Coordinates of C-alpha atoms (C1' of nucleotides) in Angstrom, one line a residue:
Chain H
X776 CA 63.7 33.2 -17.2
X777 CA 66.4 30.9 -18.8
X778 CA 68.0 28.5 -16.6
X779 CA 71.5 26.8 -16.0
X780 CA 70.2 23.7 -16.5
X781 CA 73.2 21.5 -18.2
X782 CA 72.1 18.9 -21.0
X783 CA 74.3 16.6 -22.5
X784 CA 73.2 16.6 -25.5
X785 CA 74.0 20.0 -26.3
X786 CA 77.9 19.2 -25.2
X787 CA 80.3 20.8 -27.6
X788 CA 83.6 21.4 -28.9
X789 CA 85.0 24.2 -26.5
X790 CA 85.4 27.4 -28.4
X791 CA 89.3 27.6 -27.0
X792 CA 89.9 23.8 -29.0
X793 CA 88.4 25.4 -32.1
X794 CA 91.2 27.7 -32.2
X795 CA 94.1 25.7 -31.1
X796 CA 93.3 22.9 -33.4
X797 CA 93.7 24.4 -36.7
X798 CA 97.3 26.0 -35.0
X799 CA 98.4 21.9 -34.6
X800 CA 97.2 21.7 -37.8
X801 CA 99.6 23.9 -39.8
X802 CA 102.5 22.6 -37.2
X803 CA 101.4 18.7 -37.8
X804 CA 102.3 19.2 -41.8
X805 CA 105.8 20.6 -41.2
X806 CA 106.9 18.0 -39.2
X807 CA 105.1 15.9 -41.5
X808 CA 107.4 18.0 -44.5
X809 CA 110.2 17.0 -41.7
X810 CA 109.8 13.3 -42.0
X811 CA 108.3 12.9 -38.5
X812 CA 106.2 9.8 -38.0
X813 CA 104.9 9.8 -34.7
X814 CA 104.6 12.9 -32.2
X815 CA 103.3 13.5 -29.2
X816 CA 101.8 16.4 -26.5
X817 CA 104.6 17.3 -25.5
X818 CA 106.1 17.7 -28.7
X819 CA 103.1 20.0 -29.4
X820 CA 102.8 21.7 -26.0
X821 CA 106.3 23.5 -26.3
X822 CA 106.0 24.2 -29.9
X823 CA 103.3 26.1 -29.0
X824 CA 103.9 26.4 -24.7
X825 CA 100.8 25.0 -24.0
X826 CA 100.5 22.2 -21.6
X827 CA 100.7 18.5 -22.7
X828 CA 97.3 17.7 -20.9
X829 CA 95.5 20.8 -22.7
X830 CA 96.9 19.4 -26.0
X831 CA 95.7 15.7 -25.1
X832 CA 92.2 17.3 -24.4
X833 CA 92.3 19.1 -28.1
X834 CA 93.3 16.1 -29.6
X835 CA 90.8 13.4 -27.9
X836 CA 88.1 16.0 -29.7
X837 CA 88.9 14.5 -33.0
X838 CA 88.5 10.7 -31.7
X839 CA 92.0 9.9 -32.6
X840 CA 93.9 7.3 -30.2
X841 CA 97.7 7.6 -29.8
X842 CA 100.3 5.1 -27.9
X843 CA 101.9 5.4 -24.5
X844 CA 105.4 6.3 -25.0
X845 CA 105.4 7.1 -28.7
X846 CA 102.3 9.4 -29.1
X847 CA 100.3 10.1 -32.4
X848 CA 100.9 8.6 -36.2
X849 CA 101.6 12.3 -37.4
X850 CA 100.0 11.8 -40.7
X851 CA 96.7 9.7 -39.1
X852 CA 96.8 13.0 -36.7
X853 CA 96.3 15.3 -39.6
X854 CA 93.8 13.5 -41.1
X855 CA 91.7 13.6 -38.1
X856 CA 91.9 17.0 -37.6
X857 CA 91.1 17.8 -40.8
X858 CA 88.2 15.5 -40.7
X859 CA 87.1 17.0 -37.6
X860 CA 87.4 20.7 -39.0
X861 CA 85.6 19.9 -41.9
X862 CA 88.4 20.5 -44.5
X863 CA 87.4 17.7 -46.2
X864 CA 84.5 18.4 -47.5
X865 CA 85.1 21.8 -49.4
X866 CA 82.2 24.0 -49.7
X867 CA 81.5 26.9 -53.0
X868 CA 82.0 30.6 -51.5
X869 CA 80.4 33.5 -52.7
X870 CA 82.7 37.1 -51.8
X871 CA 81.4 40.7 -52.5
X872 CA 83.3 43.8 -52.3
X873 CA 86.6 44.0 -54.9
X874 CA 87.9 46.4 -52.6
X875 CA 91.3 46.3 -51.3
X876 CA 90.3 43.5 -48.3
X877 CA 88.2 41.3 -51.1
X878 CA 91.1 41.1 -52.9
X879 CA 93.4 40.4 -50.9
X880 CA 91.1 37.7 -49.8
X881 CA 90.8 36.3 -53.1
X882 CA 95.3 36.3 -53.1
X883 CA 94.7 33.4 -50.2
X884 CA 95.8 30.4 -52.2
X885 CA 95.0 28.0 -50.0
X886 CA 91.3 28.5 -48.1
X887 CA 90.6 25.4 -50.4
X888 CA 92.8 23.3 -48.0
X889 CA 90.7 24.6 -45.4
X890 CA 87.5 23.7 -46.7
X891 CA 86.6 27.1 -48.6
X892 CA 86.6 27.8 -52.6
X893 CA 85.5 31.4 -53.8
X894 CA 83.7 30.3 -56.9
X895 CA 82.4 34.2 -57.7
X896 CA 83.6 37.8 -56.4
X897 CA 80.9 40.3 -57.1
X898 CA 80.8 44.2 -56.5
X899 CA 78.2 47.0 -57.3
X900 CA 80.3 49.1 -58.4
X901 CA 80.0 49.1 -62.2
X902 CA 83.7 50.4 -63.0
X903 CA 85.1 47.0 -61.5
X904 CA 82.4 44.7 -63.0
X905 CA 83.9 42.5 -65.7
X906 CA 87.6 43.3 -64.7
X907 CA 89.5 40.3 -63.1
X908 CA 91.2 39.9 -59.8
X909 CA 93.3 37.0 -58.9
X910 CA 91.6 35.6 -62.2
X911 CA 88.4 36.2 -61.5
X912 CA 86.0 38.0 -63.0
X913 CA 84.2 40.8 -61.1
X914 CA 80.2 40.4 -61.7
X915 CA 77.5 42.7 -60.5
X916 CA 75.7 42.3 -57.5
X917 CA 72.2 42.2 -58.7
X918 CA 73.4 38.4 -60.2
X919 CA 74.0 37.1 -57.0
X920 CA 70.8 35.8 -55.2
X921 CA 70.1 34.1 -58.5
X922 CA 73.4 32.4 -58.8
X923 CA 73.7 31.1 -55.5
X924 CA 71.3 29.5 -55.4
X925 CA 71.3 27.9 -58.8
X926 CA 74.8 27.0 -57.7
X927 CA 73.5 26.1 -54.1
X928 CA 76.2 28.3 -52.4
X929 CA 76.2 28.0 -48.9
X930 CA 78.7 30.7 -47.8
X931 CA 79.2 34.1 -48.1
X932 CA 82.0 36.6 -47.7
X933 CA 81.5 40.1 -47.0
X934 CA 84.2 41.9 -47.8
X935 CA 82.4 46.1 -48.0
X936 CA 82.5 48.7 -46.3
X937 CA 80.1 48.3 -42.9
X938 CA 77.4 50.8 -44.8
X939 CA 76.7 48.0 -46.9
X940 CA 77.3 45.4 -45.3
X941 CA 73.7 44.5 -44.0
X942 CA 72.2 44.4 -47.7
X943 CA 74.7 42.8 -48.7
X944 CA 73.6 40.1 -46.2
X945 CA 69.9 40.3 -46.8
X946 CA 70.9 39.8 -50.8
X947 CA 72.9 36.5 -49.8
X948 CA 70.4 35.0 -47.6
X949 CA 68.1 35.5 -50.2
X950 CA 70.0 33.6 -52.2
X951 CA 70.2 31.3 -49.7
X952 CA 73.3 31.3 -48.4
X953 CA 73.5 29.9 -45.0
X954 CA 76.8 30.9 -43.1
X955 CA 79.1 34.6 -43.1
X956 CA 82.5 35.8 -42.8
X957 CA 82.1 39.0 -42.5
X958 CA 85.1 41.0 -43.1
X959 CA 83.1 44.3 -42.3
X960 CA 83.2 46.5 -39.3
X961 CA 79.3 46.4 -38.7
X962 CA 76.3 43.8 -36.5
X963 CA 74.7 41.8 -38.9
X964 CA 71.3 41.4 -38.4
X965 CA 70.4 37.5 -39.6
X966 CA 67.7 34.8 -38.4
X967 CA 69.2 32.8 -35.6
X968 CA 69.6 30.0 -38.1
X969 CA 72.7 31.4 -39.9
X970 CA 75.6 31.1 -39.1
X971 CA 77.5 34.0 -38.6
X972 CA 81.4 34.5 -38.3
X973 CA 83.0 38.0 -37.7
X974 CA 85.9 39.4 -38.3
X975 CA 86.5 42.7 -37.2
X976 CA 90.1 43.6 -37.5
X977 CA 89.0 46.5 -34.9
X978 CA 87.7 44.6 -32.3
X979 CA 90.8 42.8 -32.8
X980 CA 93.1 45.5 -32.8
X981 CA 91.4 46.5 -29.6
X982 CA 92.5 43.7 -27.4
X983 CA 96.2 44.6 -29.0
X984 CA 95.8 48.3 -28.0
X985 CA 94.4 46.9 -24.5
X986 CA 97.7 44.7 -23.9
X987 CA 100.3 47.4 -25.0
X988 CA 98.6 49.9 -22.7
X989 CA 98.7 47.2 -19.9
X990 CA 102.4 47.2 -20.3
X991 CA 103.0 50.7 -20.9
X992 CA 101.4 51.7 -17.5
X993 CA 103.3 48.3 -15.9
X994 CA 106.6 49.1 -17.3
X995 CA 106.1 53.2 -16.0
X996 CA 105.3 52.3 -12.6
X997 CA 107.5 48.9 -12.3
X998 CA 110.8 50.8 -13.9
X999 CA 112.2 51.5 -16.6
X1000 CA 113.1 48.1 -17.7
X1001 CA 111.9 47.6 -21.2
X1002 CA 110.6 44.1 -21.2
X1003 CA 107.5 44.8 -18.8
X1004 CA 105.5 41.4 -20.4
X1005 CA 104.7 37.9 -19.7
X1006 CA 102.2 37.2 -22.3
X1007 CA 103.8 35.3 -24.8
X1008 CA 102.9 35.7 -28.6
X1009 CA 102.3 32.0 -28.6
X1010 CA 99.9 32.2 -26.4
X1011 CA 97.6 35.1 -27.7
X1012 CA 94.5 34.7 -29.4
X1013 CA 93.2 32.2 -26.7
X1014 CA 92.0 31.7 -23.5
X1015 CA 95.1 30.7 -22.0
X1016 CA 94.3 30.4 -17.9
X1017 CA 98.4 30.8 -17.4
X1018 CA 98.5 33.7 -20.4
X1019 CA 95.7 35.3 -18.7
X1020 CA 97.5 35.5 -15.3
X1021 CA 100.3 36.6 -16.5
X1022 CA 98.8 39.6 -17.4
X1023 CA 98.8 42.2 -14.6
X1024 CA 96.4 44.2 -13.2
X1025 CA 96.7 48.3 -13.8
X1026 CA 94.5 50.7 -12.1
X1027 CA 92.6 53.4 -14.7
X1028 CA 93.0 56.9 -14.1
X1029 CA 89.7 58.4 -14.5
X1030 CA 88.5 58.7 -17.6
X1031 CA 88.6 61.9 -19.7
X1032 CA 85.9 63.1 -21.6
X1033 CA 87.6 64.2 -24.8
X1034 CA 86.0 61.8 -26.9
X1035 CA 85.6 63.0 -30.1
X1036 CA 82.3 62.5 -32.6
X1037 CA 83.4 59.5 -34.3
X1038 CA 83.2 59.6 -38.5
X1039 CA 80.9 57.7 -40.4
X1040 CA 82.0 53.8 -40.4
X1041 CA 82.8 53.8 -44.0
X1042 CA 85.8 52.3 -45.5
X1043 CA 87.7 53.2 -48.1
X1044 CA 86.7 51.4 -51.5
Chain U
X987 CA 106.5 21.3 -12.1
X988 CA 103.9 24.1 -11.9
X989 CA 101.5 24.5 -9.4
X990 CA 97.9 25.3 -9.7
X991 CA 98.1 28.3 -7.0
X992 CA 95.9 31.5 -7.4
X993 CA 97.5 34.8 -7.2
X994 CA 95.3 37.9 -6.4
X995 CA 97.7 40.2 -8.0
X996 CA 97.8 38.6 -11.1
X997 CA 94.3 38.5 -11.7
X998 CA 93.5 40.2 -14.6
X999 CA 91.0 40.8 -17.6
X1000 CA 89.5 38.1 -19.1
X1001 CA 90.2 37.5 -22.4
X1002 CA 86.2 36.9 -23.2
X1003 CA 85.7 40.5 -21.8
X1004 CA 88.3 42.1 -24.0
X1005 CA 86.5 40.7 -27.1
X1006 CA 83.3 42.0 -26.1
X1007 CA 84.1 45.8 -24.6
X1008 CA 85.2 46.8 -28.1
X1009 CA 82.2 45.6 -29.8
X1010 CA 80.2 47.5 -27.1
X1011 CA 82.0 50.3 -27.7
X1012 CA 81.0 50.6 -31.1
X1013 CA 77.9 50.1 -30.2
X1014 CA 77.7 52.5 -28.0
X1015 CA 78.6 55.0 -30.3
X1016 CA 76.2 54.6 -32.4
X1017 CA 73.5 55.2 -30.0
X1018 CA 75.5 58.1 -29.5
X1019 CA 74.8 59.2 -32.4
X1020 CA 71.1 59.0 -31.6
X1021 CA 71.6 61.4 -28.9
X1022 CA 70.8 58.4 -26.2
X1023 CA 71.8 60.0 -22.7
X1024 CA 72.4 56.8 -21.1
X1025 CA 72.2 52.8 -21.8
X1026 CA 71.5 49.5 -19.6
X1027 CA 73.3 46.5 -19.5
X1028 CA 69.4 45.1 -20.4
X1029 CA 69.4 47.9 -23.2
X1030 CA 73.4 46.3 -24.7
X1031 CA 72.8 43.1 -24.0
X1032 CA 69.6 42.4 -26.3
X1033 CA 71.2 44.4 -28.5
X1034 CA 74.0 41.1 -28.6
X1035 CA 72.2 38.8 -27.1
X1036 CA 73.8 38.7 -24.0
X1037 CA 73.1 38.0 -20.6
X1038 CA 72.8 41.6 -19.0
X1039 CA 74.5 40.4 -15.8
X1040 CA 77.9 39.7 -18.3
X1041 CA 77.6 42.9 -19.5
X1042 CA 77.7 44.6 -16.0
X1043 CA 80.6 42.2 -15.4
X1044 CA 82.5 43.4 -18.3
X1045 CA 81.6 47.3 -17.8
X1046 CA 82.7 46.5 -14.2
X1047 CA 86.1 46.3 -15.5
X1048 CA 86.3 49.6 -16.9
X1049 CA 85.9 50.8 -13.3
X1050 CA 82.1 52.9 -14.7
X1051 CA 79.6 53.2 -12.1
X1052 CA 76.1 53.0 -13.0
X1053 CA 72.8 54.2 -11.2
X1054 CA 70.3 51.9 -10.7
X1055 CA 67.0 52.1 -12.8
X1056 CA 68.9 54.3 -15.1
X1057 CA 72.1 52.9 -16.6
X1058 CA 75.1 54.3 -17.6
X1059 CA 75.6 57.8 -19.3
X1060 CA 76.5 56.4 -22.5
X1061 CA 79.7 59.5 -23.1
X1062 CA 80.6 58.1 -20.0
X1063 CA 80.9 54.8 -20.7
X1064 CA 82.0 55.4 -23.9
X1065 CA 85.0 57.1 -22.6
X1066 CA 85.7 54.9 -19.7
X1067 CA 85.9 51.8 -22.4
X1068 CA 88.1 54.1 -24.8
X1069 CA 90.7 54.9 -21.5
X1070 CA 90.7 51.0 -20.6
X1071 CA 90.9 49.2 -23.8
X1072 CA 93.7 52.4 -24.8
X1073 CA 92.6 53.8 -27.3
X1074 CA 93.8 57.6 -25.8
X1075 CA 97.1 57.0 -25.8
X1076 CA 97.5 56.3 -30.0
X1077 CA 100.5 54.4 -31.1
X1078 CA 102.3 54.5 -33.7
X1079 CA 103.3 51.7 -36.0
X1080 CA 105.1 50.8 -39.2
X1081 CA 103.5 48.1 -41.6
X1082 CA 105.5 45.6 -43.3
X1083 CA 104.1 43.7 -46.5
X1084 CA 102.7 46.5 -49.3
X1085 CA 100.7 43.5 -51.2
X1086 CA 97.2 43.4 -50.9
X1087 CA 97.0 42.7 -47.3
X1088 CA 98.8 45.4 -46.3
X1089 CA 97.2 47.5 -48.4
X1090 CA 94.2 46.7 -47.2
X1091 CA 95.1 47.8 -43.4
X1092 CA 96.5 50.8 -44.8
X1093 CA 92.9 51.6 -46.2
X1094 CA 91.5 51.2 -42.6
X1095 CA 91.2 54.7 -41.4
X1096 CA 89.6 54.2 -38.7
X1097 CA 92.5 52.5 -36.5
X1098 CA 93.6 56.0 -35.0
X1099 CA 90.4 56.0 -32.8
X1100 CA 91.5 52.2 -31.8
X1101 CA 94.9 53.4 -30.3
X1102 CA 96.4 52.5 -33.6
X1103 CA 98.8 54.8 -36.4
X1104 CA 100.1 53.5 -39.3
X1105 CA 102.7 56.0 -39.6
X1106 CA 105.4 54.1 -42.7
X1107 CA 104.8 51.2 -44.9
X1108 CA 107.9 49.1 -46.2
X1109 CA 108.6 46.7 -48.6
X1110 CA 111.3 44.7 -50.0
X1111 CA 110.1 44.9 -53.8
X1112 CA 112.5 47.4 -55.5
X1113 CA 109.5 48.2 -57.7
X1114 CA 107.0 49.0 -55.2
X1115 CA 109.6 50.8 -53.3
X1116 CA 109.2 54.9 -53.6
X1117 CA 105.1 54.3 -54.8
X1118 CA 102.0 55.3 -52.7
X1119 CA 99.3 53.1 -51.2
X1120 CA 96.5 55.2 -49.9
X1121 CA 98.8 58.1 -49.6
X1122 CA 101.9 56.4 -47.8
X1123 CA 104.7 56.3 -49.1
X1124 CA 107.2 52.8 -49.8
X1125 CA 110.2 52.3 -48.1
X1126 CA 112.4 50.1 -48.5
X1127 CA 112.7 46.9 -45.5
X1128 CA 116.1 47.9 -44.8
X1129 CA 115.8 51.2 -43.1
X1130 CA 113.4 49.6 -41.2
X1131 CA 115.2 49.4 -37.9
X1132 CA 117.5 52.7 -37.7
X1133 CA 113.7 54.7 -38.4
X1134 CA 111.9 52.3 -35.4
X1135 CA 114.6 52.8 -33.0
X1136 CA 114.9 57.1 -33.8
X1137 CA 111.0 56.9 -33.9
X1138 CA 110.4 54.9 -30.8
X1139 CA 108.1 52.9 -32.6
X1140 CA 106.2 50.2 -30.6
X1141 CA 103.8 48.6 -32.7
X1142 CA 104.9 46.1 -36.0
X1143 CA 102.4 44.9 -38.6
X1144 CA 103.3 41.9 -40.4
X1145 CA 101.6 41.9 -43.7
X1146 CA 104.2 39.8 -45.8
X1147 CA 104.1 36.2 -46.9
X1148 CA 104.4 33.3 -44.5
X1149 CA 108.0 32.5 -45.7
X1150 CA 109.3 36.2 -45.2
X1151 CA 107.5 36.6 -41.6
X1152 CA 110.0 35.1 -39.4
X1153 CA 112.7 37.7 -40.8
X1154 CA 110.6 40.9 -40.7
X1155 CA 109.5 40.0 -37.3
X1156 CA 113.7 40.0 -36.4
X1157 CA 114.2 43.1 -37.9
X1158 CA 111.1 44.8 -36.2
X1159 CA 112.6 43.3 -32.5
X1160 CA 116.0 44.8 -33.9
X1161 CA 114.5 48.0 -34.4
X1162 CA 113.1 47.4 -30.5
X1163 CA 109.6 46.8 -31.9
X1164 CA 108.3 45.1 -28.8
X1165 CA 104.2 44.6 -29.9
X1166 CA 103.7 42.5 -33.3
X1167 CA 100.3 42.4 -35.1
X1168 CA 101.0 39.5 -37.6
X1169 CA 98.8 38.8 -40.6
X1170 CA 101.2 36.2 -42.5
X1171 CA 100.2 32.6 -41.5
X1172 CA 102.9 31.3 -39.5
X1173 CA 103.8 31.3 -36.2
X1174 CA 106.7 34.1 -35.3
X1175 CA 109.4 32.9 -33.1
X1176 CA 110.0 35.7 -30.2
X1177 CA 111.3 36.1 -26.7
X1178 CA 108.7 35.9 -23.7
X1179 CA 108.8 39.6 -23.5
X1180 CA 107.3 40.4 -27.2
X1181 CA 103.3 40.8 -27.3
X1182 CA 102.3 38.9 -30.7
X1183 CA 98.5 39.0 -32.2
X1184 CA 97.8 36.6 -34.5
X1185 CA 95.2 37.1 -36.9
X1186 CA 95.5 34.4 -39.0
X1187 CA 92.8 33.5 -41.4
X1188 CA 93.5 30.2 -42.2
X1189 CA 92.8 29.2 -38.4
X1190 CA 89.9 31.2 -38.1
X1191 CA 88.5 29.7 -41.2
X1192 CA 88.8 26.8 -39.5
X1193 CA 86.2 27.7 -37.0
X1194 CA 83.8 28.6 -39.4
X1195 CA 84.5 25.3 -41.6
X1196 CA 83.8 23.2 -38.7
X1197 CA 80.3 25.0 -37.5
X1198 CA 79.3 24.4 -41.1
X1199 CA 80.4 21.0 -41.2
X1200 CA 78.9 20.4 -38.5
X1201 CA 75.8 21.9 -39.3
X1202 CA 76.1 19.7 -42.6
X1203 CA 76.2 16.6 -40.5
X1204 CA 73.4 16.9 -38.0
X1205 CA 71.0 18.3 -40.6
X1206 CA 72.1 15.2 -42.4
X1207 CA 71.9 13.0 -39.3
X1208 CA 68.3 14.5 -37.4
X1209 CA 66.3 14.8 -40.6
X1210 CA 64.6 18.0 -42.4
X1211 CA 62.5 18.5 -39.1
X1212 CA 63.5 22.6 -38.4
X1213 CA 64.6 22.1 -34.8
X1214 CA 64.4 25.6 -32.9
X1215 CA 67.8 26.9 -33.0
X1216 CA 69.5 29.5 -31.0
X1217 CA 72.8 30.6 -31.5
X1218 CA 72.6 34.1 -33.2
X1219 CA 75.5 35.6 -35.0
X1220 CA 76.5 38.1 -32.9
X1221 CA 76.9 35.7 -30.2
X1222 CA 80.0 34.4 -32.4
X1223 CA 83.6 35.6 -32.3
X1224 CA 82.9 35.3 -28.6
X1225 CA 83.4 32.5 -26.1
X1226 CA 79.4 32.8 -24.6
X1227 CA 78.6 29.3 -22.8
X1228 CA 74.8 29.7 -24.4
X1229 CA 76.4 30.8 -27.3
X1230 CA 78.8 27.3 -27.7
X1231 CA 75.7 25.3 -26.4
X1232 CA 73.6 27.1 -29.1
X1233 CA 76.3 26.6 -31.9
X1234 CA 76.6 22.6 -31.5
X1235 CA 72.7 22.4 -32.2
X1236 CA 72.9 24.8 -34.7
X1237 CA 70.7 23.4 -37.7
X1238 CA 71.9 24.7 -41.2
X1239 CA 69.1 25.4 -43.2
X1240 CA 69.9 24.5 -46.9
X1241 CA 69.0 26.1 -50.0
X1242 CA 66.1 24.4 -51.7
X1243 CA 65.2 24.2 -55.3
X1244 CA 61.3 25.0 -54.8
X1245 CA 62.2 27.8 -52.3
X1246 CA 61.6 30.6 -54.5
X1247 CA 62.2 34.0 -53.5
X1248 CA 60.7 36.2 -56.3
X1249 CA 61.4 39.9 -56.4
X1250 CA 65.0 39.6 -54.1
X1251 CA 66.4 42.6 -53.1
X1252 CA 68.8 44.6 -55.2
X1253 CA 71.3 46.8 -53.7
X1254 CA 70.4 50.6 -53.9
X1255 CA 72.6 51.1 -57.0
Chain X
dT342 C1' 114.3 -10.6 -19.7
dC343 C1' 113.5 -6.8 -16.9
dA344 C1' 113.9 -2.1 -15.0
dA345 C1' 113.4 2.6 -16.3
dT346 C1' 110.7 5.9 -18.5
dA347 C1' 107.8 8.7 -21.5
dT348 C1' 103.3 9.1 -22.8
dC349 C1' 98.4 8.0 -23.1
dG350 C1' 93.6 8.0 -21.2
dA351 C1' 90.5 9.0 -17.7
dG352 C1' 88.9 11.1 -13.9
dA353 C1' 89.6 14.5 -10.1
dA354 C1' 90.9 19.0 -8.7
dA355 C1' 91.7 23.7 -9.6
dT356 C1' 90.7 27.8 -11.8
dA357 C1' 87.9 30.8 -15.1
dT358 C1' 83.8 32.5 -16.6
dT359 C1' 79.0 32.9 -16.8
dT360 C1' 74.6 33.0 -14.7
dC361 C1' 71.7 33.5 -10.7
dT362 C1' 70.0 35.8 -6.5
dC363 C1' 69.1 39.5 -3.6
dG364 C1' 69.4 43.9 -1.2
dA365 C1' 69.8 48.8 -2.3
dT366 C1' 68.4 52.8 -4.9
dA367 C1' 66.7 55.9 -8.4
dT368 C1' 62.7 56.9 -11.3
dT369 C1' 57.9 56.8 -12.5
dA370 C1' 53.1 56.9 -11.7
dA371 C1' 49.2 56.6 -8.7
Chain I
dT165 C1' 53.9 60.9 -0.6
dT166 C1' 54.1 56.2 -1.5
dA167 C1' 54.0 51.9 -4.2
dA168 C1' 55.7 49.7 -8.2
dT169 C1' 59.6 48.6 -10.9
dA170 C1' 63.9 48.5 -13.4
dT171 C1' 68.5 48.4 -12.7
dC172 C1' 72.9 48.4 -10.3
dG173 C1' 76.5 46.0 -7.4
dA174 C1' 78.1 42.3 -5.0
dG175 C1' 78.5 37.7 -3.8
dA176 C1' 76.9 32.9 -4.5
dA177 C1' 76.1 29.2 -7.6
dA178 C1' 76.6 26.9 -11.9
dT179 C1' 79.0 25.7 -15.7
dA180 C1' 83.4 25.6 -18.7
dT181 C1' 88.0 24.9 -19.2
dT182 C1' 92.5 23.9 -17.7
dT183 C1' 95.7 21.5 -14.9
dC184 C1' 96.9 17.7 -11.9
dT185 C1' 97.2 12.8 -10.7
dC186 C1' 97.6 8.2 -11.4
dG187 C1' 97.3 3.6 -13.4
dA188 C1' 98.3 1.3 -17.8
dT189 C1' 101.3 0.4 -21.7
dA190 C1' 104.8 0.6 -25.2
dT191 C1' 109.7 1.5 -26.0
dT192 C1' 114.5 1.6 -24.8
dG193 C1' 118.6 0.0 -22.8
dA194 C1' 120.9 -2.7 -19.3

DNA sequence: TCAATATCGAGAAATATTTCTCGATATTAA
DNA sequence: TTAATATCGAGAAATATTTCTCGATATTGA
């Protein structure tokens, strides 16, 4: 029986300042663009309508140390963050699947200033292998293990359909890669010693489709009024205790039992 | 100055829930698919690695009631998660952006059965402008308004550059879009009554740098002595308090030159 | 110089979320 | 039938995260 016993030494970086950081991040380099040399929380917290404090508490993450009355060196600020994120320290990416998603993955221009370089795109399909995309060459699958870890690759990106997505996995660990984006609608199944990052634009959408019902249902029983919402785009994609409230509550009708025999989860190539 | 005061009708669903009902839901459906009649919160929850009493929590939100020593009957459940997260009331959108993001979404065909319809793509290339992608046809940015307002369309997708997001996302509001799924990096300017989801790679690259950077450090720092770790990846994507605990100690295990795995798997063709 | 003020840093308080505990109940097996 | 047990539901406890408060300090302007 596991227990709530609190250690210290396990003390983290809350999963909430691991999203807002890289969102000061982008922000910190227009004003920087902008000539700014100093800024502060509040600056921050209304670009973004988060409280000062909570941007104070993001910040002290990254051990940076700002003034009273002035705030942060704006280009000292960026550096920490991107120290703290680990930008600085780029590592080699494998990605598989030069389907639609893969390449538009490979289009991203700048994952390098985020501490990610796709070194090799590979696909099983043997119509695509040896065509380019983006400038770079499509090689087969079977290469892979082999590759990685001559080239010591550490990450990989899945980027096929969820049928495939699990060998596609067992073929990258055995190559020794060490940490996943996967791009594909499917559980992987890895040793707990991988790190694992998902992004499953369905789960996503879900929470979307879950906030536009919300304020369908609010804005039919409220009235008629078309702006039935509190949320604020600004604050989505976070755990926002003021975001969250502003949500209201919406009894279900009963649920109906329509539910039709879902497909297979393939995507499309 | 705000106040810290709770308010009982404000109280709503936690943002941590919404991330995990959808991945449930899948879930779910595939052990619908293996004729299961009904499922425990034990029976999900090892399935994520999740405390089973979180589970109940989240089901609880659905409103599903569950017999004890039996579970839930999974179509039940199933359809009770479908009605709350709104997936029965499918709504329709327009996507912006026909480059390879966009037509990448437009390849997803499963979003129908997330409460989701891509029902018109536009673009403001003249030479994409009148082509297919995946069947739908280009139109061009400007009607994009006059056809949202006579459709009632709720729903944008913002699949353009970073520069051109800021005006797309004007014209959608002009067209009375009122919910905006944005895949451009940038952050979209819009009144408090506009739902915005951000799905922004860069920032949740970030996430994934830093658990690798991290994991870089401490295996640097603690020596090669292969601590037990325990954060799994399907406890990511997910703000899980053993989960954040288990990330922080996370131990990457590198690729090493004498680790050879002979015979590695190949993909079945 | 000195008062006014914005902001930081740290710690306390408030709120959110997760985990634990326990009584109730349905199923299984003796 | 009855005991054993897995699970639910609800509420309490523990932990996480956000927000508040306050003393200290740097800048601005009188």
């Amino acid at each position: 029986m596991k227990r709530l016993i609190f250690d210290a030494r396990l003390k983290s970086v809350p999963e909430p300042t691991l999203r807002r950081l890289p969102m000061y991040y982008r922000y910190l380099k227009e004003l920087q663009k902008e000539h700014w040399s100093s800024v502060s929380c509040t600056n921050i917290g209304e670009e973004f309508r988060f409280e000062p404090t909570q941007v104070r508490k993001d910040l002290e993450m990254t051990g940076i140390v700002g003034k009273p009355r002035v705030g942060y060196p704006v280009a000292a600020l960026i550096a920490a963050i991107k120290q703290f994120l680990g930008f600085n320290n780029v590592n080699e990416a494998f990605l598989v699947g030069a389907g639609s998603m893969g390449s538009a993955l490979i289009g991203y221009n700048k994952f390098q200033e985020y501490g990610l370089n796709i070194v090799q795109v590979f696909d099983n399909d043997p119509s695509k292998i040896g065509k380019q995309v983006h400038g770079k060459t499509i090689l087969a699958l079977d290469k892979l293990p082999e590759m990685a870890r001559q080239m010591r690759i550490l990450i990989g990106i899945i980027a096929v359909p969820a049928a495939a997505a699990q060998d596609v996995t067992d073929l990258m660990l055995s190559g020794g890669i060490c940490a996943l984006w996967n791009f594909a609608p499917a559980r992987l199944q890895v040793p707990d010693s991988i790190i694992v990052h998902n992004e499953d634009l369905y789960c996503s959408l879900a929470s979307l489709s879950q906030k536009v019902a919300q304020a369908l249902r609010s804005r039919e029983k409220v009235e008629p009024s078309p702006l039935p919402v509190q949320a604020t785009g600004k604050e989505d994609n976070l755990t926002n205790a003021r975001g969250v409230y502003a949500q209201t509550q919406n009894k279900l009708r009963l649920p109906d039992l329509d539910d039709r025999m879902p497909g297979d989860e393939v995507l499309r190539n």
